Amino acid sequence: MCGIMGYVGDKNTTAIILDGLAKHEHRTYDSAGIAVIADGKIHETRTIGRISKLAKKVKEEHFSNGFGIGHTRCATHGEVTENNAHPHISSDNKVVLVHNGIIDNAQEIRTDLEAKGITFHTETDTESAVQYLAYVYEGDPKEAITKLTKRIRGSYALVIMFSDKKDEIWTASKGSSIVVGHTNKEGFCASDPSALLEFTNDIWFMDDNELALINKDGCKFFDFDGVEHFKETMHLDWNATMANRGNYAHYMLKEIHEQPHTVAQTLLGRVADNKVDLSNDLDWTPEQAKGWKRIHFVACGTSHYATVSAAHIMETFGTFDIRTEIASEYSYRNIPIGPDTLAIFVTQSGETSDTLLAARLAKSKGAKCLVITNVRDSTIHREVGDALITPAGPEIGVAATKTYTAQLTMLVLLGMYLAKLRGNLKEETEIRLIEGLTSMPAKLASLLEQEQEENIEKIARNFADAKGFFYMGRSLAYPPCLEGALKLKEISYLLAEAYPAGEMKHGPIALLDKDHPIIALVPKNILWEKTMSNIEEYMEKGSPIIAVATVEDEEISRYTKNIIYTPETEPELFSFVAAIPLQLFAYYIARQRGCDIDMPRNLVKAVTV
Ligand code: GLU
């Protein structure tokens, strides 16, 4: 997923664009480029690699100040070369644009235009759009762009400038997200809303099949026939410092440390007097809630694992028929979905295309849909309507951390609220869990104390050369293993498997040896003994053990010296206190191994294609 930044105004355009691109760097980064129009001329430079390299080129080339666009590319068509990097300029030098997405019929357009004598210079699908625009352009950008939108198929956020139109930036969006912002005298567009936060909190999310014109005076919006319409701004209650790394070595570490705060924020206004109340978010009635016979959680990656934890917790309330489904599978299986289904979609960005497609399917089959997302007014929010917005603020690290615990918090509240509406939540359970949740921020903070972190760092140092890890737990301690293993895979590139501790003997036990340590999640509860007897068996195969155990569990030291203690908590809420140690463990292993923690290879923050 690429990053786009556009600016029209009187400030230093290249500085604003480079800074904006850097804020997108966590998304994708095979190559980058920038184009500025000054005095009717397009000045462009591009490079393979990071924004810092682009910034160096920009400095050397002495750009005049004008209005401009920049892009970080995630190549889909054409190799990663400087020549294929965006922006792309038409052969007649009149049009320049950047593109996020894929143009499906690029080859057909290219063949057509080449037959008309137009020479193409790159291997990208994008070039077909810019050459076509120049071909149909007769001085009216809107007319040309509407023609383009009728000619191209695929998904795109296009940001376009015309060399003969001073201080005008155009965007066209279909199936690929882009946001637009304006202060009184300058306009912006970006792929990621957090890139605009230092200028404005009031932004427009472009809809599908929508065009925008951004100039110094304001923004105008049109449909693909060129008809203008009014569009409300959305207010983002994030601030610019939220998107800064501060003194932390990595965004991921900063975001791990933010979790006591983000969990507290998520609880705010949703619990009071030991009661859960989501009526400010959802206007569901008890009758409605009783009518839902099945609950489908649908998500991808970390969000999926948050739902697996939530389902385990909700099962303890006893009355739900719950499925936790991976979004990319949900749409292609014959799962019964209907008006008696409550389908809950969880996506950090709100733009994950697999989740969005699954939501569209559930909606079309009459299911009641709800979305849990960190981005208000994101595509899925707008399409689904009913939403719980996690107030975690912008998450920059590619590996999700604070949005995971915010999702967990929201999911537990939701599970309790649903059970309550259905008349199935025992009062003592409600009180016990709310007390557990409200004490959670302090417990999470205790997990972040220096001594704790140093202990985890030390353990990580001892095991950084391992070939792979097994994460094991039972019952409520199993879902956090899934997320812990995912974190390690994502940022340290080590193979990590999560297994229910009792299941290992049915196959994977064959893999155990001294190079494959086990991370054993053994909270002090009724399954402690059972889990430990599994672990004892695995130790015999030579696997070193790292235990995540409850504070004051002294017995555990008979099995291993590598112990990470977690505060005592309600059994249902163990996923919360397991999250931080496992995130930190993955973080320090990755650091030992010299991995690019905030920008792991092959990964993007939100998978939108
Ligand atoms: N499909 C275009 C390319 O490969 C754009 C990719 C992107 O979204 O960065 O150049």
mmCIF file with all atom_site columns, C-alpha atoms in Angstrom, residues 39-206:
data_model
loop_
_atom_site.group_PDB
_atom_site.id
_atom_site.type_symbol
_atom_site.label_atom_id
_atom_site.label_alt_id
_atom_site.label_comp_id
_atom_site.label_asym_id
_atom_site.label_entity_id
_atom_site.label_seq_id
_atom_site.pdbx_PDB_ins_code
_atom_site.Cartn_x
_atom_site.Cartn_y
_atom_site.Cartn_z
_atom_site.occupancy
_atom_site.B_iso_or_equiv
_atom_site.pdbx_formal_charge
_atom_site.auth_seq_id
_atom_site.auth_comp_id
_atom_site.auth_asym_id
_atom_site.auth_atom_id
_atom_site.pdbx_PDB_model_num
ATOM 1   C CA . ASP A 1 39  ? 5.982   28.611 -13.447 1.00 0.00 ? 39  ASP A CA 1
ATOM 2   C CA . GLY A 1 40  ? 4.094   26.057 -15.516 1.00 0.00 ? 40  GLY A CA 1
ATOM 3   C CA . LYS A 1 41  ? 6.968   23.566 -15.471 1.00 0.00 ? 41  LYS A CA 1
ATOM 4   C CA . ILE A 1 42  ? 7.022   20.171 -13.847 1.00 0.00 ? 42  ILE A CA 1
ATOM 5   C CA . HIS A 1 43  ? 10.138  19.454 -11.815 1.00 0.00 ? 43  HIS A CA 1
ATOM 6   C CA . GLU A 1 44  ? 10.322  15.860 -10.740 1.00 0.00 ? 44  GLU A CA 1
ATOM 7   C CA . THR A 1 45  ? 12.768  13.543 -9.016  1.00 0.00 ? 45  THR A CA 1
ATOM 8   C CA . ARG A 1 46  ? 12.520  9.881  -8.042  1.00 0.00 ? 46  ARG A CA 1
ATOM 9   C CA . THR A 1 47  ? 14.594  7.227  -6.370  1.00 0.00 ? 47  THR A CA 1
ATOM 10  C CA . ILE A 1 48  ? 14.619  3.646  -5.187  1.00 0.00 ? 48  ILE A CA 1
ATOM 11  C CA . GLY A 1 49  ? 14.626  3.271  -1.416  1.00 0.00 ? 49  GLY A CA 1
ATOM 12  C CA . ARG A 1 50  ? 13.826  5.472  1.502   1.00 0.00 ? 50  ARG A CA 1
ATOM 13  C CA . ILE A 1 51  ? 12.515  9.017  1.819   1.00 0.00 ? 51  ILE A CA 1
ATOM 14  C CA . SER A 1 52  ? 15.864  10.164 3.213   1.00 0.00 ? 52  SER A CA 1
ATOM 15  C CA . LYS A 1 53  ? 17.399  9.353  -0.159  1.00 0.00 ? 53  LYS A CA 1
ATOM 16  C CA . LEU A 1 54  ? 14.666  11.267 -1.946  1.00 0.00 ? 54  LEU A CA 1
ATOM 17  C CA . ALA A 1 55  ? 15.169  14.212 0.402   1.00 0.00 ? 55  ALA A CA 1
ATOM 18  C CA . LYS A 1 56  ? 18.864  14.281 -0.500  1.00 0.00 ? 56  LYS A CA 1
ATOM 19  C CA . LYS A 1 57  ? 18.067  14.385 -4.200  1.00 0.00 ? 57  LYS A CA 1
ATOM 20  C CA . VAL A 1 58  ? 15.499  17.128 -3.693  1.00 0.00 ? 58  VAL A CA 1
ATOM 21  C CA . LYS A 1 59  ? 18.088  19.199 -1.849  1.00 0.00 ? 59  LYS A CA 1
ATOM 22  C CA . GLU A 1 60  ? 20.706  18.710 -4.542  1.00 0.00 ? 60  GLU A CA 1
ATOM 23  C CA . GLU A 1 61  ? 18.308  19.612 -7.321  1.00 0.00 ? 61  GLU A CA 1
ATOM 24  C CA . HIS A 1 62  ? 17.149  22.954 -5.886  1.00 0.00 ? 62  HIS A CA 1
ATOM 25  C CA . PHE A 1 63  ? 13.413  22.799 -6.517  1.00 0.00 ? 63  PHE A CA 1
ATOM 26  C CA . SER A 1 64  ? 11.580  26.101 -7.021  1.00 0.00 ? 64  SER A CA 1
ATOM 27  C CA . ASN A 1 65  ? 8.603   26.496 -4.734  1.00 0.00 ? 65  ASN A CA 1
ATOM 28  C CA . GLY A 1 66  ? 5.246   25.649 -6.240  1.00 0.00 ? 66  GLY A CA 1
ATOM 29  C CA . PHE A 1 67  ? 2.492   23.100 -5.607  1.00 0.00 ? 67  PHE A CA 1
ATOM 30  C CA . GLY A 1 68  ? 3.253   19.438 -5.639  1.00 0.00 ? 68  GLY A CA 1
ATOM 31  C CA . ILE A 1 69  ? 2.665   15.760 -5.034  1.00 0.00 ? 69  ILE A CA 1
ATOM 32  C CA . GLY A 1 70  ? 4.766   12.928 -3.666  1.00 0.00 ? 70  GLY A CA 1
ATOM 33  C CA . HIS A 1 71  ? 4.478   9.162  -3.550  1.00 0.00 ? 71  HIS A CA 1
ATOM 34  C CA . THR A 1 72  ? 5.990   6.108  -1.942  1.00 0.00 ? 72  THR A CA 1
ATOM 35  C CA . ARG A 1 73  ? 5.474   3.142  -4.180  1.00 0.00 ? 73  ARG A CA 1
ATOM 36  C CA . CYS A 1 74  ? 4.539   -0.436 -3.494  1.00 0.00 ? 74  CYS A CA 1
ATOM 37  C CA . ALA A 1 75  ? 5.144   -1.867 -6.941  1.00 0.00 ? 75  ALA A CA 1
ATOM 38  C CA . THR A 1 76  ? 2.455   -4.028 -8.473  1.00 0.00 ? 76  THR A CA 1
ATOM 39  C CA . HIS A 1 77  ? 3.149   -3.577 -12.200 1.00 0.00 ? 77  HIS A CA 1
ATOM 40  C CA . GLY A 1 78  ? 6.721   -3.087 -13.338 1.00 0.00 ? 78  GLY A CA 1
ATOM 41  C CA . GLU A 1 79  ? 9.876   -3.684 -11.382 1.00 0.00 ? 79  GLU A CA 1
ATOM 42  C CA . VAL A 1 80  ? 11.149  -1.564 -8.562  1.00 0.00 ? 80  VAL A CA 1
ATOM 43  C CA . THR A 1 81  ? 13.248  0.887  -10.547 1.00 0.00 ? 81  THR A CA 1
ATOM 44  C CA . GLU A 1 82  ? 13.747  4.609  -10.438 1.00 0.00 ? 82  GLU A CA 1
ATOM 45  C CA . ASN A 1 83  ? 12.025  4.899  -13.791 1.00 0.00 ? 83  ASN A CA 1
ATOM 46  C CA . ASN A 1 84  ? 8.912   3.065  -12.602 1.00 0.00 ? 84  ASN A CA 1
ATOM 47  C CA . ALA A 1 85  ? 8.679   5.123  -9.408  1.00 0.00 ? 85  ALA A CA 1
ATOM 48  C CA . HIS A 1 86  ? 5.907   7.730  -9.289  1.00 0.00 ? 86  HIS A CA 1
ATOM 49  C CA . PRO A 1 87  ? 5.049   10.518 -10.110 1.00 0.00 ? 87  PRO A CA 1
ATOM 50  C CA . HIS A 1 88  ? 4.533   9.772  -13.787 1.00 0.00 ? 88  HIS A CA 1
ATOM 51  C CA . ILE A 1 89  ? 4.482   12.505 -16.399 1.00 0.00 ? 89  ILE A CA 1
ATOM 52  C CA . SER A 1 90  ? 2.669   12.377 -19.740 1.00 0.00 ? 90  SER A CA 1
ATOM 53  C CA . SER A 1 91  ? 4.808   12.395 -22.860 1.00 0.00 ? 91  SER A CA 1
ATOM 54  C CA . ASP A 1 92  ? 3.645   15.924 -23.684 1.00 0.00 ? 92  ASP A CA 1
ATOM 55  C CA . ASN A 1 93  ? 4.721   17.157 -20.214 1.00 0.00 ? 93  ASN A CA 1
ATOM 56  C CA . LYS A 1 94  ? 1.242   18.502 -19.466 1.00 0.00 ? 94  LYS A CA 1
ATOM 57  C CA . VAL A 1 95  ? 0.008   16.092 -16.821 1.00 0.00 ? 95  VAL A CA 1
ATOM 58  C CA . VAL A 1 96  ? 1.671   14.526 -13.815 1.00 0.00 ? 96  VAL A CA 1
ATOM 59  C CA . LEU A 1 97  ? 0.156   12.102 -11.339 1.00 0.00 ? 97  LEU A CA 1
ATOM 60  C CA . VAL A 1 98  ? 0.652   9.565  -8.575  1.00 0.00 ? 98  VAL A CA 1
ATOM 61  C CA . HIS A 1 99  ? -1.442  6.471  -8.064  1.00 0.00 ? 99  HIS A CA 1
ATOM 62  C CA . ASN A 1 100 ? -2.275  4.024  -5.327  1.00 0.00 ? 100 ASN A CA 1
ATOM 63  C CA . GLY A 1 101 ? -3.880  0.839  -6.570  1.00 0.00 ? 101 GLY A CA 1
ATOM 64  C CA . ILE A 1 102 ? -4.058  -1.155 -9.758  1.00 0.00 ? 102 ILE A CA 1
ATOM 65  C CA . ILE A 1 103 ? -5.450  -0.274 -13.172 1.00 0.00 ? 103 ILE A CA 1
ATOM 66  C CA . ASP A 1 104 ? -6.811  -3.554 -14.483 1.00 0.00 ? 104 ASP A CA 1
ATOM 67  C CA . ASN A 1 105 ? -7.122  -2.603 -18.149 1.00 0.00 ? 105 ASN A CA 1
ATOM 68  C CA . ALA A 1 106 ? -3.812  -0.733 -18.363 1.00 0.00 ? 106 ALA A CA 1
ATOM 69  C CA . GLN A 1 107 ? -2.433  -2.905 -21.133 1.00 0.00 ? 107 GLN A CA 1
ATOM 70  C CA . GLU A 1 108 ? -5.461  -2.388 -23.336 1.00 0.00 ? 108 GLU A CA 1
ATOM 71  C CA . ILE A 1 109 ? -5.260  1.405  -22.928 1.00 0.00 ? 109 ILE A CA 1
ATOM 72  C CA . ARG A 1 110 ? -1.544  1.341  -23.569 1.00 0.00 ? 110 ARG A CA 1
ATOM 73  C CA . THR A 1 111 ? -1.922  -0.652 -26.777 1.00 0.00 ? 111 THR A CA 1
ATOM 74  C CA . ASP A 1 112 ? -4.593  1.786  -27.932 1.00 0.00 ? 112 ASP A CA 1
ATOM 75  C CA . LEU A 1 113 ? -2.516  4.856  -27.215 1.00 0.00 ? 113 LEU A CA 1
ATOM 76  C CA . GLU A 1 114 ? 0.669   3.396  -28.650 1.00 0.00 ? 114 GLU A CA 1
ATOM 77  C CA . ALA A 1 115 ? -1.227  2.748  -31.860 1.00 0.00 ? 115 ALA A CA 1
ATOM 78  C CA . LYS A 1 116 ? -2.002  6.485  -31.854 1.00 0.00 ? 116 LYS A CA 1
ATOM 79  C CA . GLY A 1 117 ? 1.708   7.268  -31.674 1.00 0.00 ? 117 GLY A CA 1
ATOM 80  C CA . ILE A 1 118 ? 2.091   7.939  -27.956 1.00 0.00 ? 118 ILE A CA 1
ATOM 81  C CA . THR A 1 119 ? 5.334   6.636  -26.508 1.00 0.00 ? 119 THR A CA 1
ATOM 82  C CA . PHE A 1 120 ? 5.303   5.016  -23.089 1.00 0.00 ? 120 PHE A CA 1
ATOM 83  C CA . HIS A 1 121 ? 8.329   5.301  -20.826 1.00 0.00 ? 121 HIS A CA 1
ATOM 84  C CA . THR A 1 122 ? 7.653   2.955  -17.915 1.00 0.00 ? 122 THR A CA 1
ATOM 85  C CA . GLU A 1 123 ? 6.390   -0.547 -17.217 1.00 0.00 ? 123 GLU A CA 1
ATOM 86  C CA . THR A 1 124 ? 3.703   0.571  -14.792 1.00 0.00 ? 124 THR A CA 1
ATOM 87  C CA . ASP A 1 125 ? -0.060  0.286  -15.079 1.00 0.00 ? 125 ASP A CA 1
ATOM 88  C CA . THR A 1 126 ? -0.174  3.879  -13.822 1.00 0.00 ? 126 THR A CA 1
ATOM 89  C CA . GLU A 1 127 ? 1.360   5.348  -16.948 1.00 0.00 ? 127 GLU A CA 1
ATOM 90  C CA . SER A 1 128 ? -1.713  4.370  -18.971 1.00 0.00 ? 128 SER A CA 1
ATOM 91  C CA . ALA A 1 129 ? -3.735  6.783  -16.811 1.00 0.00 ? 129 ALA A CA 1
ATOM 92  C CA . VAL A 1 130 ? -1.439  9.747  -17.230 1.00 0.00 ? 130 VAL A CA 1
ATOM 93  C CA . GLN A 1 131 ? -0.996  9.222  -20.970 1.00 0.00 ? 131 GLN A CA 1
ATOM 94  C CA . TYR A 1 132 ? -4.733  8.809  -21.433 1.00 0.00 ? 132 TYR A CA 1
ATOM 95  C CA . LEU A 1 133 ? -5.439  11.967 -19.451 1.00 0.00 ? 133 LEU A CA 1
ATOM 96  C CA . ALA A 1 134 ? -3.035  13.973 -21.580 1.00 0.00 ? 134 ALA A CA 1
ATOM 97  C CA . TYR A 1 135 ? -4.609  12.488 -24.694 1.00 0.00 ? 135 TYR A CA 1
ATOM 98  C CA . VAL A 1 136 ? -8.129  13.630 -23.774 1.00 0.00 ? 136 VAL A CA 1
ATOM 99  C CA . TYR A 1 137 ? -7.132  16.883 -22.034 1.00 0.00 ? 137 TYR A CA 1
ATOM 100 C CA . GLU A 1 138 ? -8.407  20.008 -23.765 1.00 0.00 ? 138 GLU A CA 1
ATOM 101 C CA . GLY A 1 139 ? -7.900  22.539 -20.993 1.00 0.00 ? 139 GLY A CA 1
ATOM 102 C CA . ASP A 1 140 ? -10.644 21.371 -18.633 1.00 0.00 ? 140 ASP A CA 1
ATOM 103 C CA . PRO A 1 141 ? -9.153  19.060 -15.949 1.00 0.00 ? 141 PRO A CA 1
ATOM 104 C CA . LYS A 1 142 ? -12.518 17.927 -14.612 1.00 0.00 ? 142 LYS A CA 1
ATOM 105 C CA . GLU A 1 143 ? -13.737 16.923 -18.019 1.00 0.00 ? 143 GLU A CA 1
ATOM 106 C CA . ALA A 1 144 ? -10.556 14.997 -18.745 1.00 0.00 ? 144 ALA A CA 1
ATOM 107 C CA . ILE A 1 145 ? -10.596 13.215 -15.392 1.00 0.00 ? 145 ILE A CA 1
ATOM 108 C CA . THR A 1 146 ? -14.232 12.170 -15.729 1.00 0.00 ? 146 THR A CA 1
ATOM 109 C CA . LYS A 1 147 ? -13.334 10.734 -19.129 1.00 0.00 ? 147 LYS A CA 1
ATOM 110 C CA . LEU A 1 148 ? -10.441 8.895  -17.519 1.00 0.00 ? 148 LEU A CA 1
ATOM 111 C CA . THR A 1 149 ? -12.641 7.415  -14.787 1.00 0.00 ? 149 THR A CA 1
ATOM 112 C CA . LYS A 1 150 ? -14.923 6.054  -17.478 1.00 0.00 ? 150 LYS A CA 1
ATOM 113 C CA . ARG A 1 151 ? -12.024 4.548  -19.379 1.00 0.00 ? 151 ARG A CA 1
ATOM 114 C CA . ILE A 1 152 ? -10.054 2.857  -16.585 1.00 0.00 ? 152 ILE A CA 1
ATOM 115 C CA . ARG A 1 153 ? -11.080 -0.137 -14.504 1.00 0.00 ? 153 ARG A CA 1
ATOM 116 C CA . GLY A 1 154 ? -9.551  -1.200 -11.220 1.00 0.00 ? 154 GLY A CA 1
ATOM 117 C CA . SER A 1 155 ? -8.867  0.437  -7.902  1.00 0.00 ? 155 SER A CA 1
ATOM 118 C CA . TYR A 1 156 ? -7.222  3.769  -7.556  1.00 0.00 ? 156 TYR A CA 1
ATOM 119 C CA . ALA A 1 157 ? -6.534  6.878  -5.618  1.00 0.00 ? 157 ALA A CA 1
ATOM 120 C CA . LEU A 1 158 ? -5.094  9.227  -8.222  1.00 0.00 ? 158 LEU A CA 1
ATOM 121 C CA . VAL A 1 159 ? -3.627  12.626 -7.440  1.00 0.00 ? 159 VAL A CA 1
ATOM 122 C CA . ILE A 1 160 ? -3.153  14.743 -10.505 1.00 0.00 ? 160 ILE A CA 1
ATOM 123 C CA . MET A 1 161 ? -1.695  18.096 -11.510 1.00 0.00 ? 161 MET A CA 1
ATOM 124 C CA . PHE A 1 162 ? -1.837  19.894 -14.867 1.00 0.00 ? 162 PHE A CA 1
ATOM 125 C CA . SER A 1 163 ? 1.115   22.100 -15.776 1.00 0.00 ? 163 SER A CA 1
ATOM 126 C CA . ASP A 1 164 ? -1.139  24.833 -17.195 1.00 0.00 ? 164 ASP A CA 1
ATOM 127 C CA . LYS A 1 165 ? -3.366  25.006 -14.093 1.00 0.00 ? 165 LYS A CA 1
ATOM 128 C CA . LYS A 1 166 ? -1.595  26.869 -11.320 1.00 0.00 ? 166 LYS A CA 1
ATOM 129 C CA . ASP A 1 167 ? -2.216  25.770 -7.723  1.00 0.00 ? 167 ASP A CA 1
ATOM 130 C CA . GLU A 1 168 ? -4.695  23.042 -8.567  1.00 0.00 ? 168 GLU A CA 1
ATOM 131 C CA . ILE A 1 169 ? -4.492  19.481 -7.345  1.00 0.00 ? 169 ILE A CA 1
ATOM 132 C CA . TRP A 1 170 ? -7.109  16.938 -8.377  1.00 0.00 ? 170 TRP A CA 1
ATOM 133 C CA . THR A 1 171 ? -7.870  13.604 -6.814  1.00 0.00 ? 171 THR A CA 1
ATOM 134 C CA . ALA A 1 172 ? -9.997  10.723 -8.045  1.00 0.00 ? 172 ALA A CA 1
ATOM 135 C CA . SER A 1 173 ? -10.852 7.815  -5.841  1.00 0.00 ? 173 SER A CA 1
ATOM 136 C CA . LYS A 1 174 ? -12.300 4.386  -6.350  1.00 0.00 ? 174 LYS A CA 1
ATOM 137 C CA . GLY A 1 175 ? -11.571 1.465  -4.061  1.00 0.00 ? 175 GLY A CA 1
ATOM 138 C CA . SER A 1 176 ? -8.456  3.061  -2.633  1.00 0.00 ? 176 SER A CA 1
ATOM 139 C CA . SER A 1 177 ? -8.464  5.508  0.214   1.00 0.00 ? 177 SER A CA 1
ATOM 140 C CA . ILE A 1 178 ? -7.317  9.105  0.226   1.00 0.00 ? 178 ILE A CA 1
ATOM 141 C CA . VAL A 1 179 ? -8.073  12.004 2.526   1.00 0.00 ? 179 VAL A CA 1
ATOM 142 C CA . VAL A 1 180 ? -8.210  15.716 1.812   1.00 0.00 ? 180 VAL A CA 1
ATOM 143 C CA . GLY A 1 181 ? -7.690  18.601 4.212   1.00 0.00 ? 181 GLY A CA 1
ATOM 144 C CA . HIS A 1 182 ? -7.694  22.389 4.134   1.00 0.00 ? 182 HIS A CA 1
ATOM 145 C CA . THR A 1 183 ? -6.725  25.270 6.360   1.00 0.00 ? 183 THR A CA 1
ATOM 146 C CA . ASN A 1 184 ? -7.906  28.704 5.324   1.00 0.00 ? 184 ASN A CA 1
ATOM 147 C CA . LYS A 1 185 ? -5.223  29.143 2.750   1.00 0.00 ? 185 LYS A CA 1
ATOM 148 C CA . GLU A 1 186 ? -3.687  25.808 1.886   1.00 0.00 ? 186 GLU A CA 1
ATOM 149 C CA . GLY A 1 187 ? -4.861  22.400 0.810   1.00 0.00 ? 187 GLY A CA 1
ATOM 150 C CA . PHE A 1 188 ? -3.532  18.890 1.335   1.00 0.00 ? 188 PHE A CA 1
ATOM 151 C CA . CYS A 1 189 ? -4.212  15.327 0.430   1.00 0.00 ? 189 CYS A CA 1
ATOM 152 C CA . ALA A 1 190 ? -2.704  12.173 1.856   1.00 0.00 ? 190 ALA A CA 1
ATOM 153 C CA . SER A 1 191 ? -3.215  8.463  2.005   1.00 0.00 ? 191 SER A CA 1
ATOM 154 C CA . ASP A 1 192 ? -3.014  8.409  5.784   1.00 0.00 ? 192 ASP A CA 1
ATOM 155 C CA . PRO A 1 193 ? -4.992  10.941 7.840   1.00 0.00 ? 193 PRO A CA 1
ATOM 156 C CA . SER A 1 194 ? -2.222  11.117 10.450  1.00 0.00 ? 194 SER A CA 1
ATOM 157 C CA . ALA A 1 195 ? -0.050  12.897 7.853   1.00 0.00 ? 195 ALA A CA 1
ATOM 158 C CA . LEU A 1 196 ? -2.455  15.857 7.968   1.00 0.00 ? 196 LEU A CA 1
ATOM 159 C CA . LEU A 1 197 ? -2.773  16.146 11.732  1.00 0.00 ? 197 LEU A CA 1
ATOM 160 C CA . GLU A 1 198 ? -0.219  18.892 12.172  1.00 0.00 ? 198 GLU A CA 1
ATOM 161 C CA . PHE A 1 199 ? -2.221  21.092 9.798   1.00 0.00 ? 199 PHE A CA 1
ATOM 162 C CA . THR A 1 200 ? -5.826  20.245 10.498  1.00 0.00 ? 200 THR A CA 1
ATOM 163 C CA . ASN A 1 201 ? -8.108  17.811 12.285  1.00 0.00 ? 201 ASN A CA 1
ATOM 164 C CA . ASP A 1 202 ? -11.037 18.461 9.988   1.00 0.00 ? 202 ASP A CA 1
ATOM 165 C CA . ILE A 1 203 ? -10.671 16.313 6.950   1.00 0.00 ? 203 ILE A CA 1
ATOM 166 C CA . TRP A 1 204 ? -12.657 14.762 4.163   1.00 0.00 ? 204 TRP A CA 1
ATOM 167 C CA . PHE A 1 205 ? -12.442 11.054 3.460   1.00 0.00 ? 205 PHE A CA 1
ATOM 168 C CA . MET A 1 206 ? -12.885 10.617 -0.259  1.00 0.00 ? 206 MET A CA 1
#
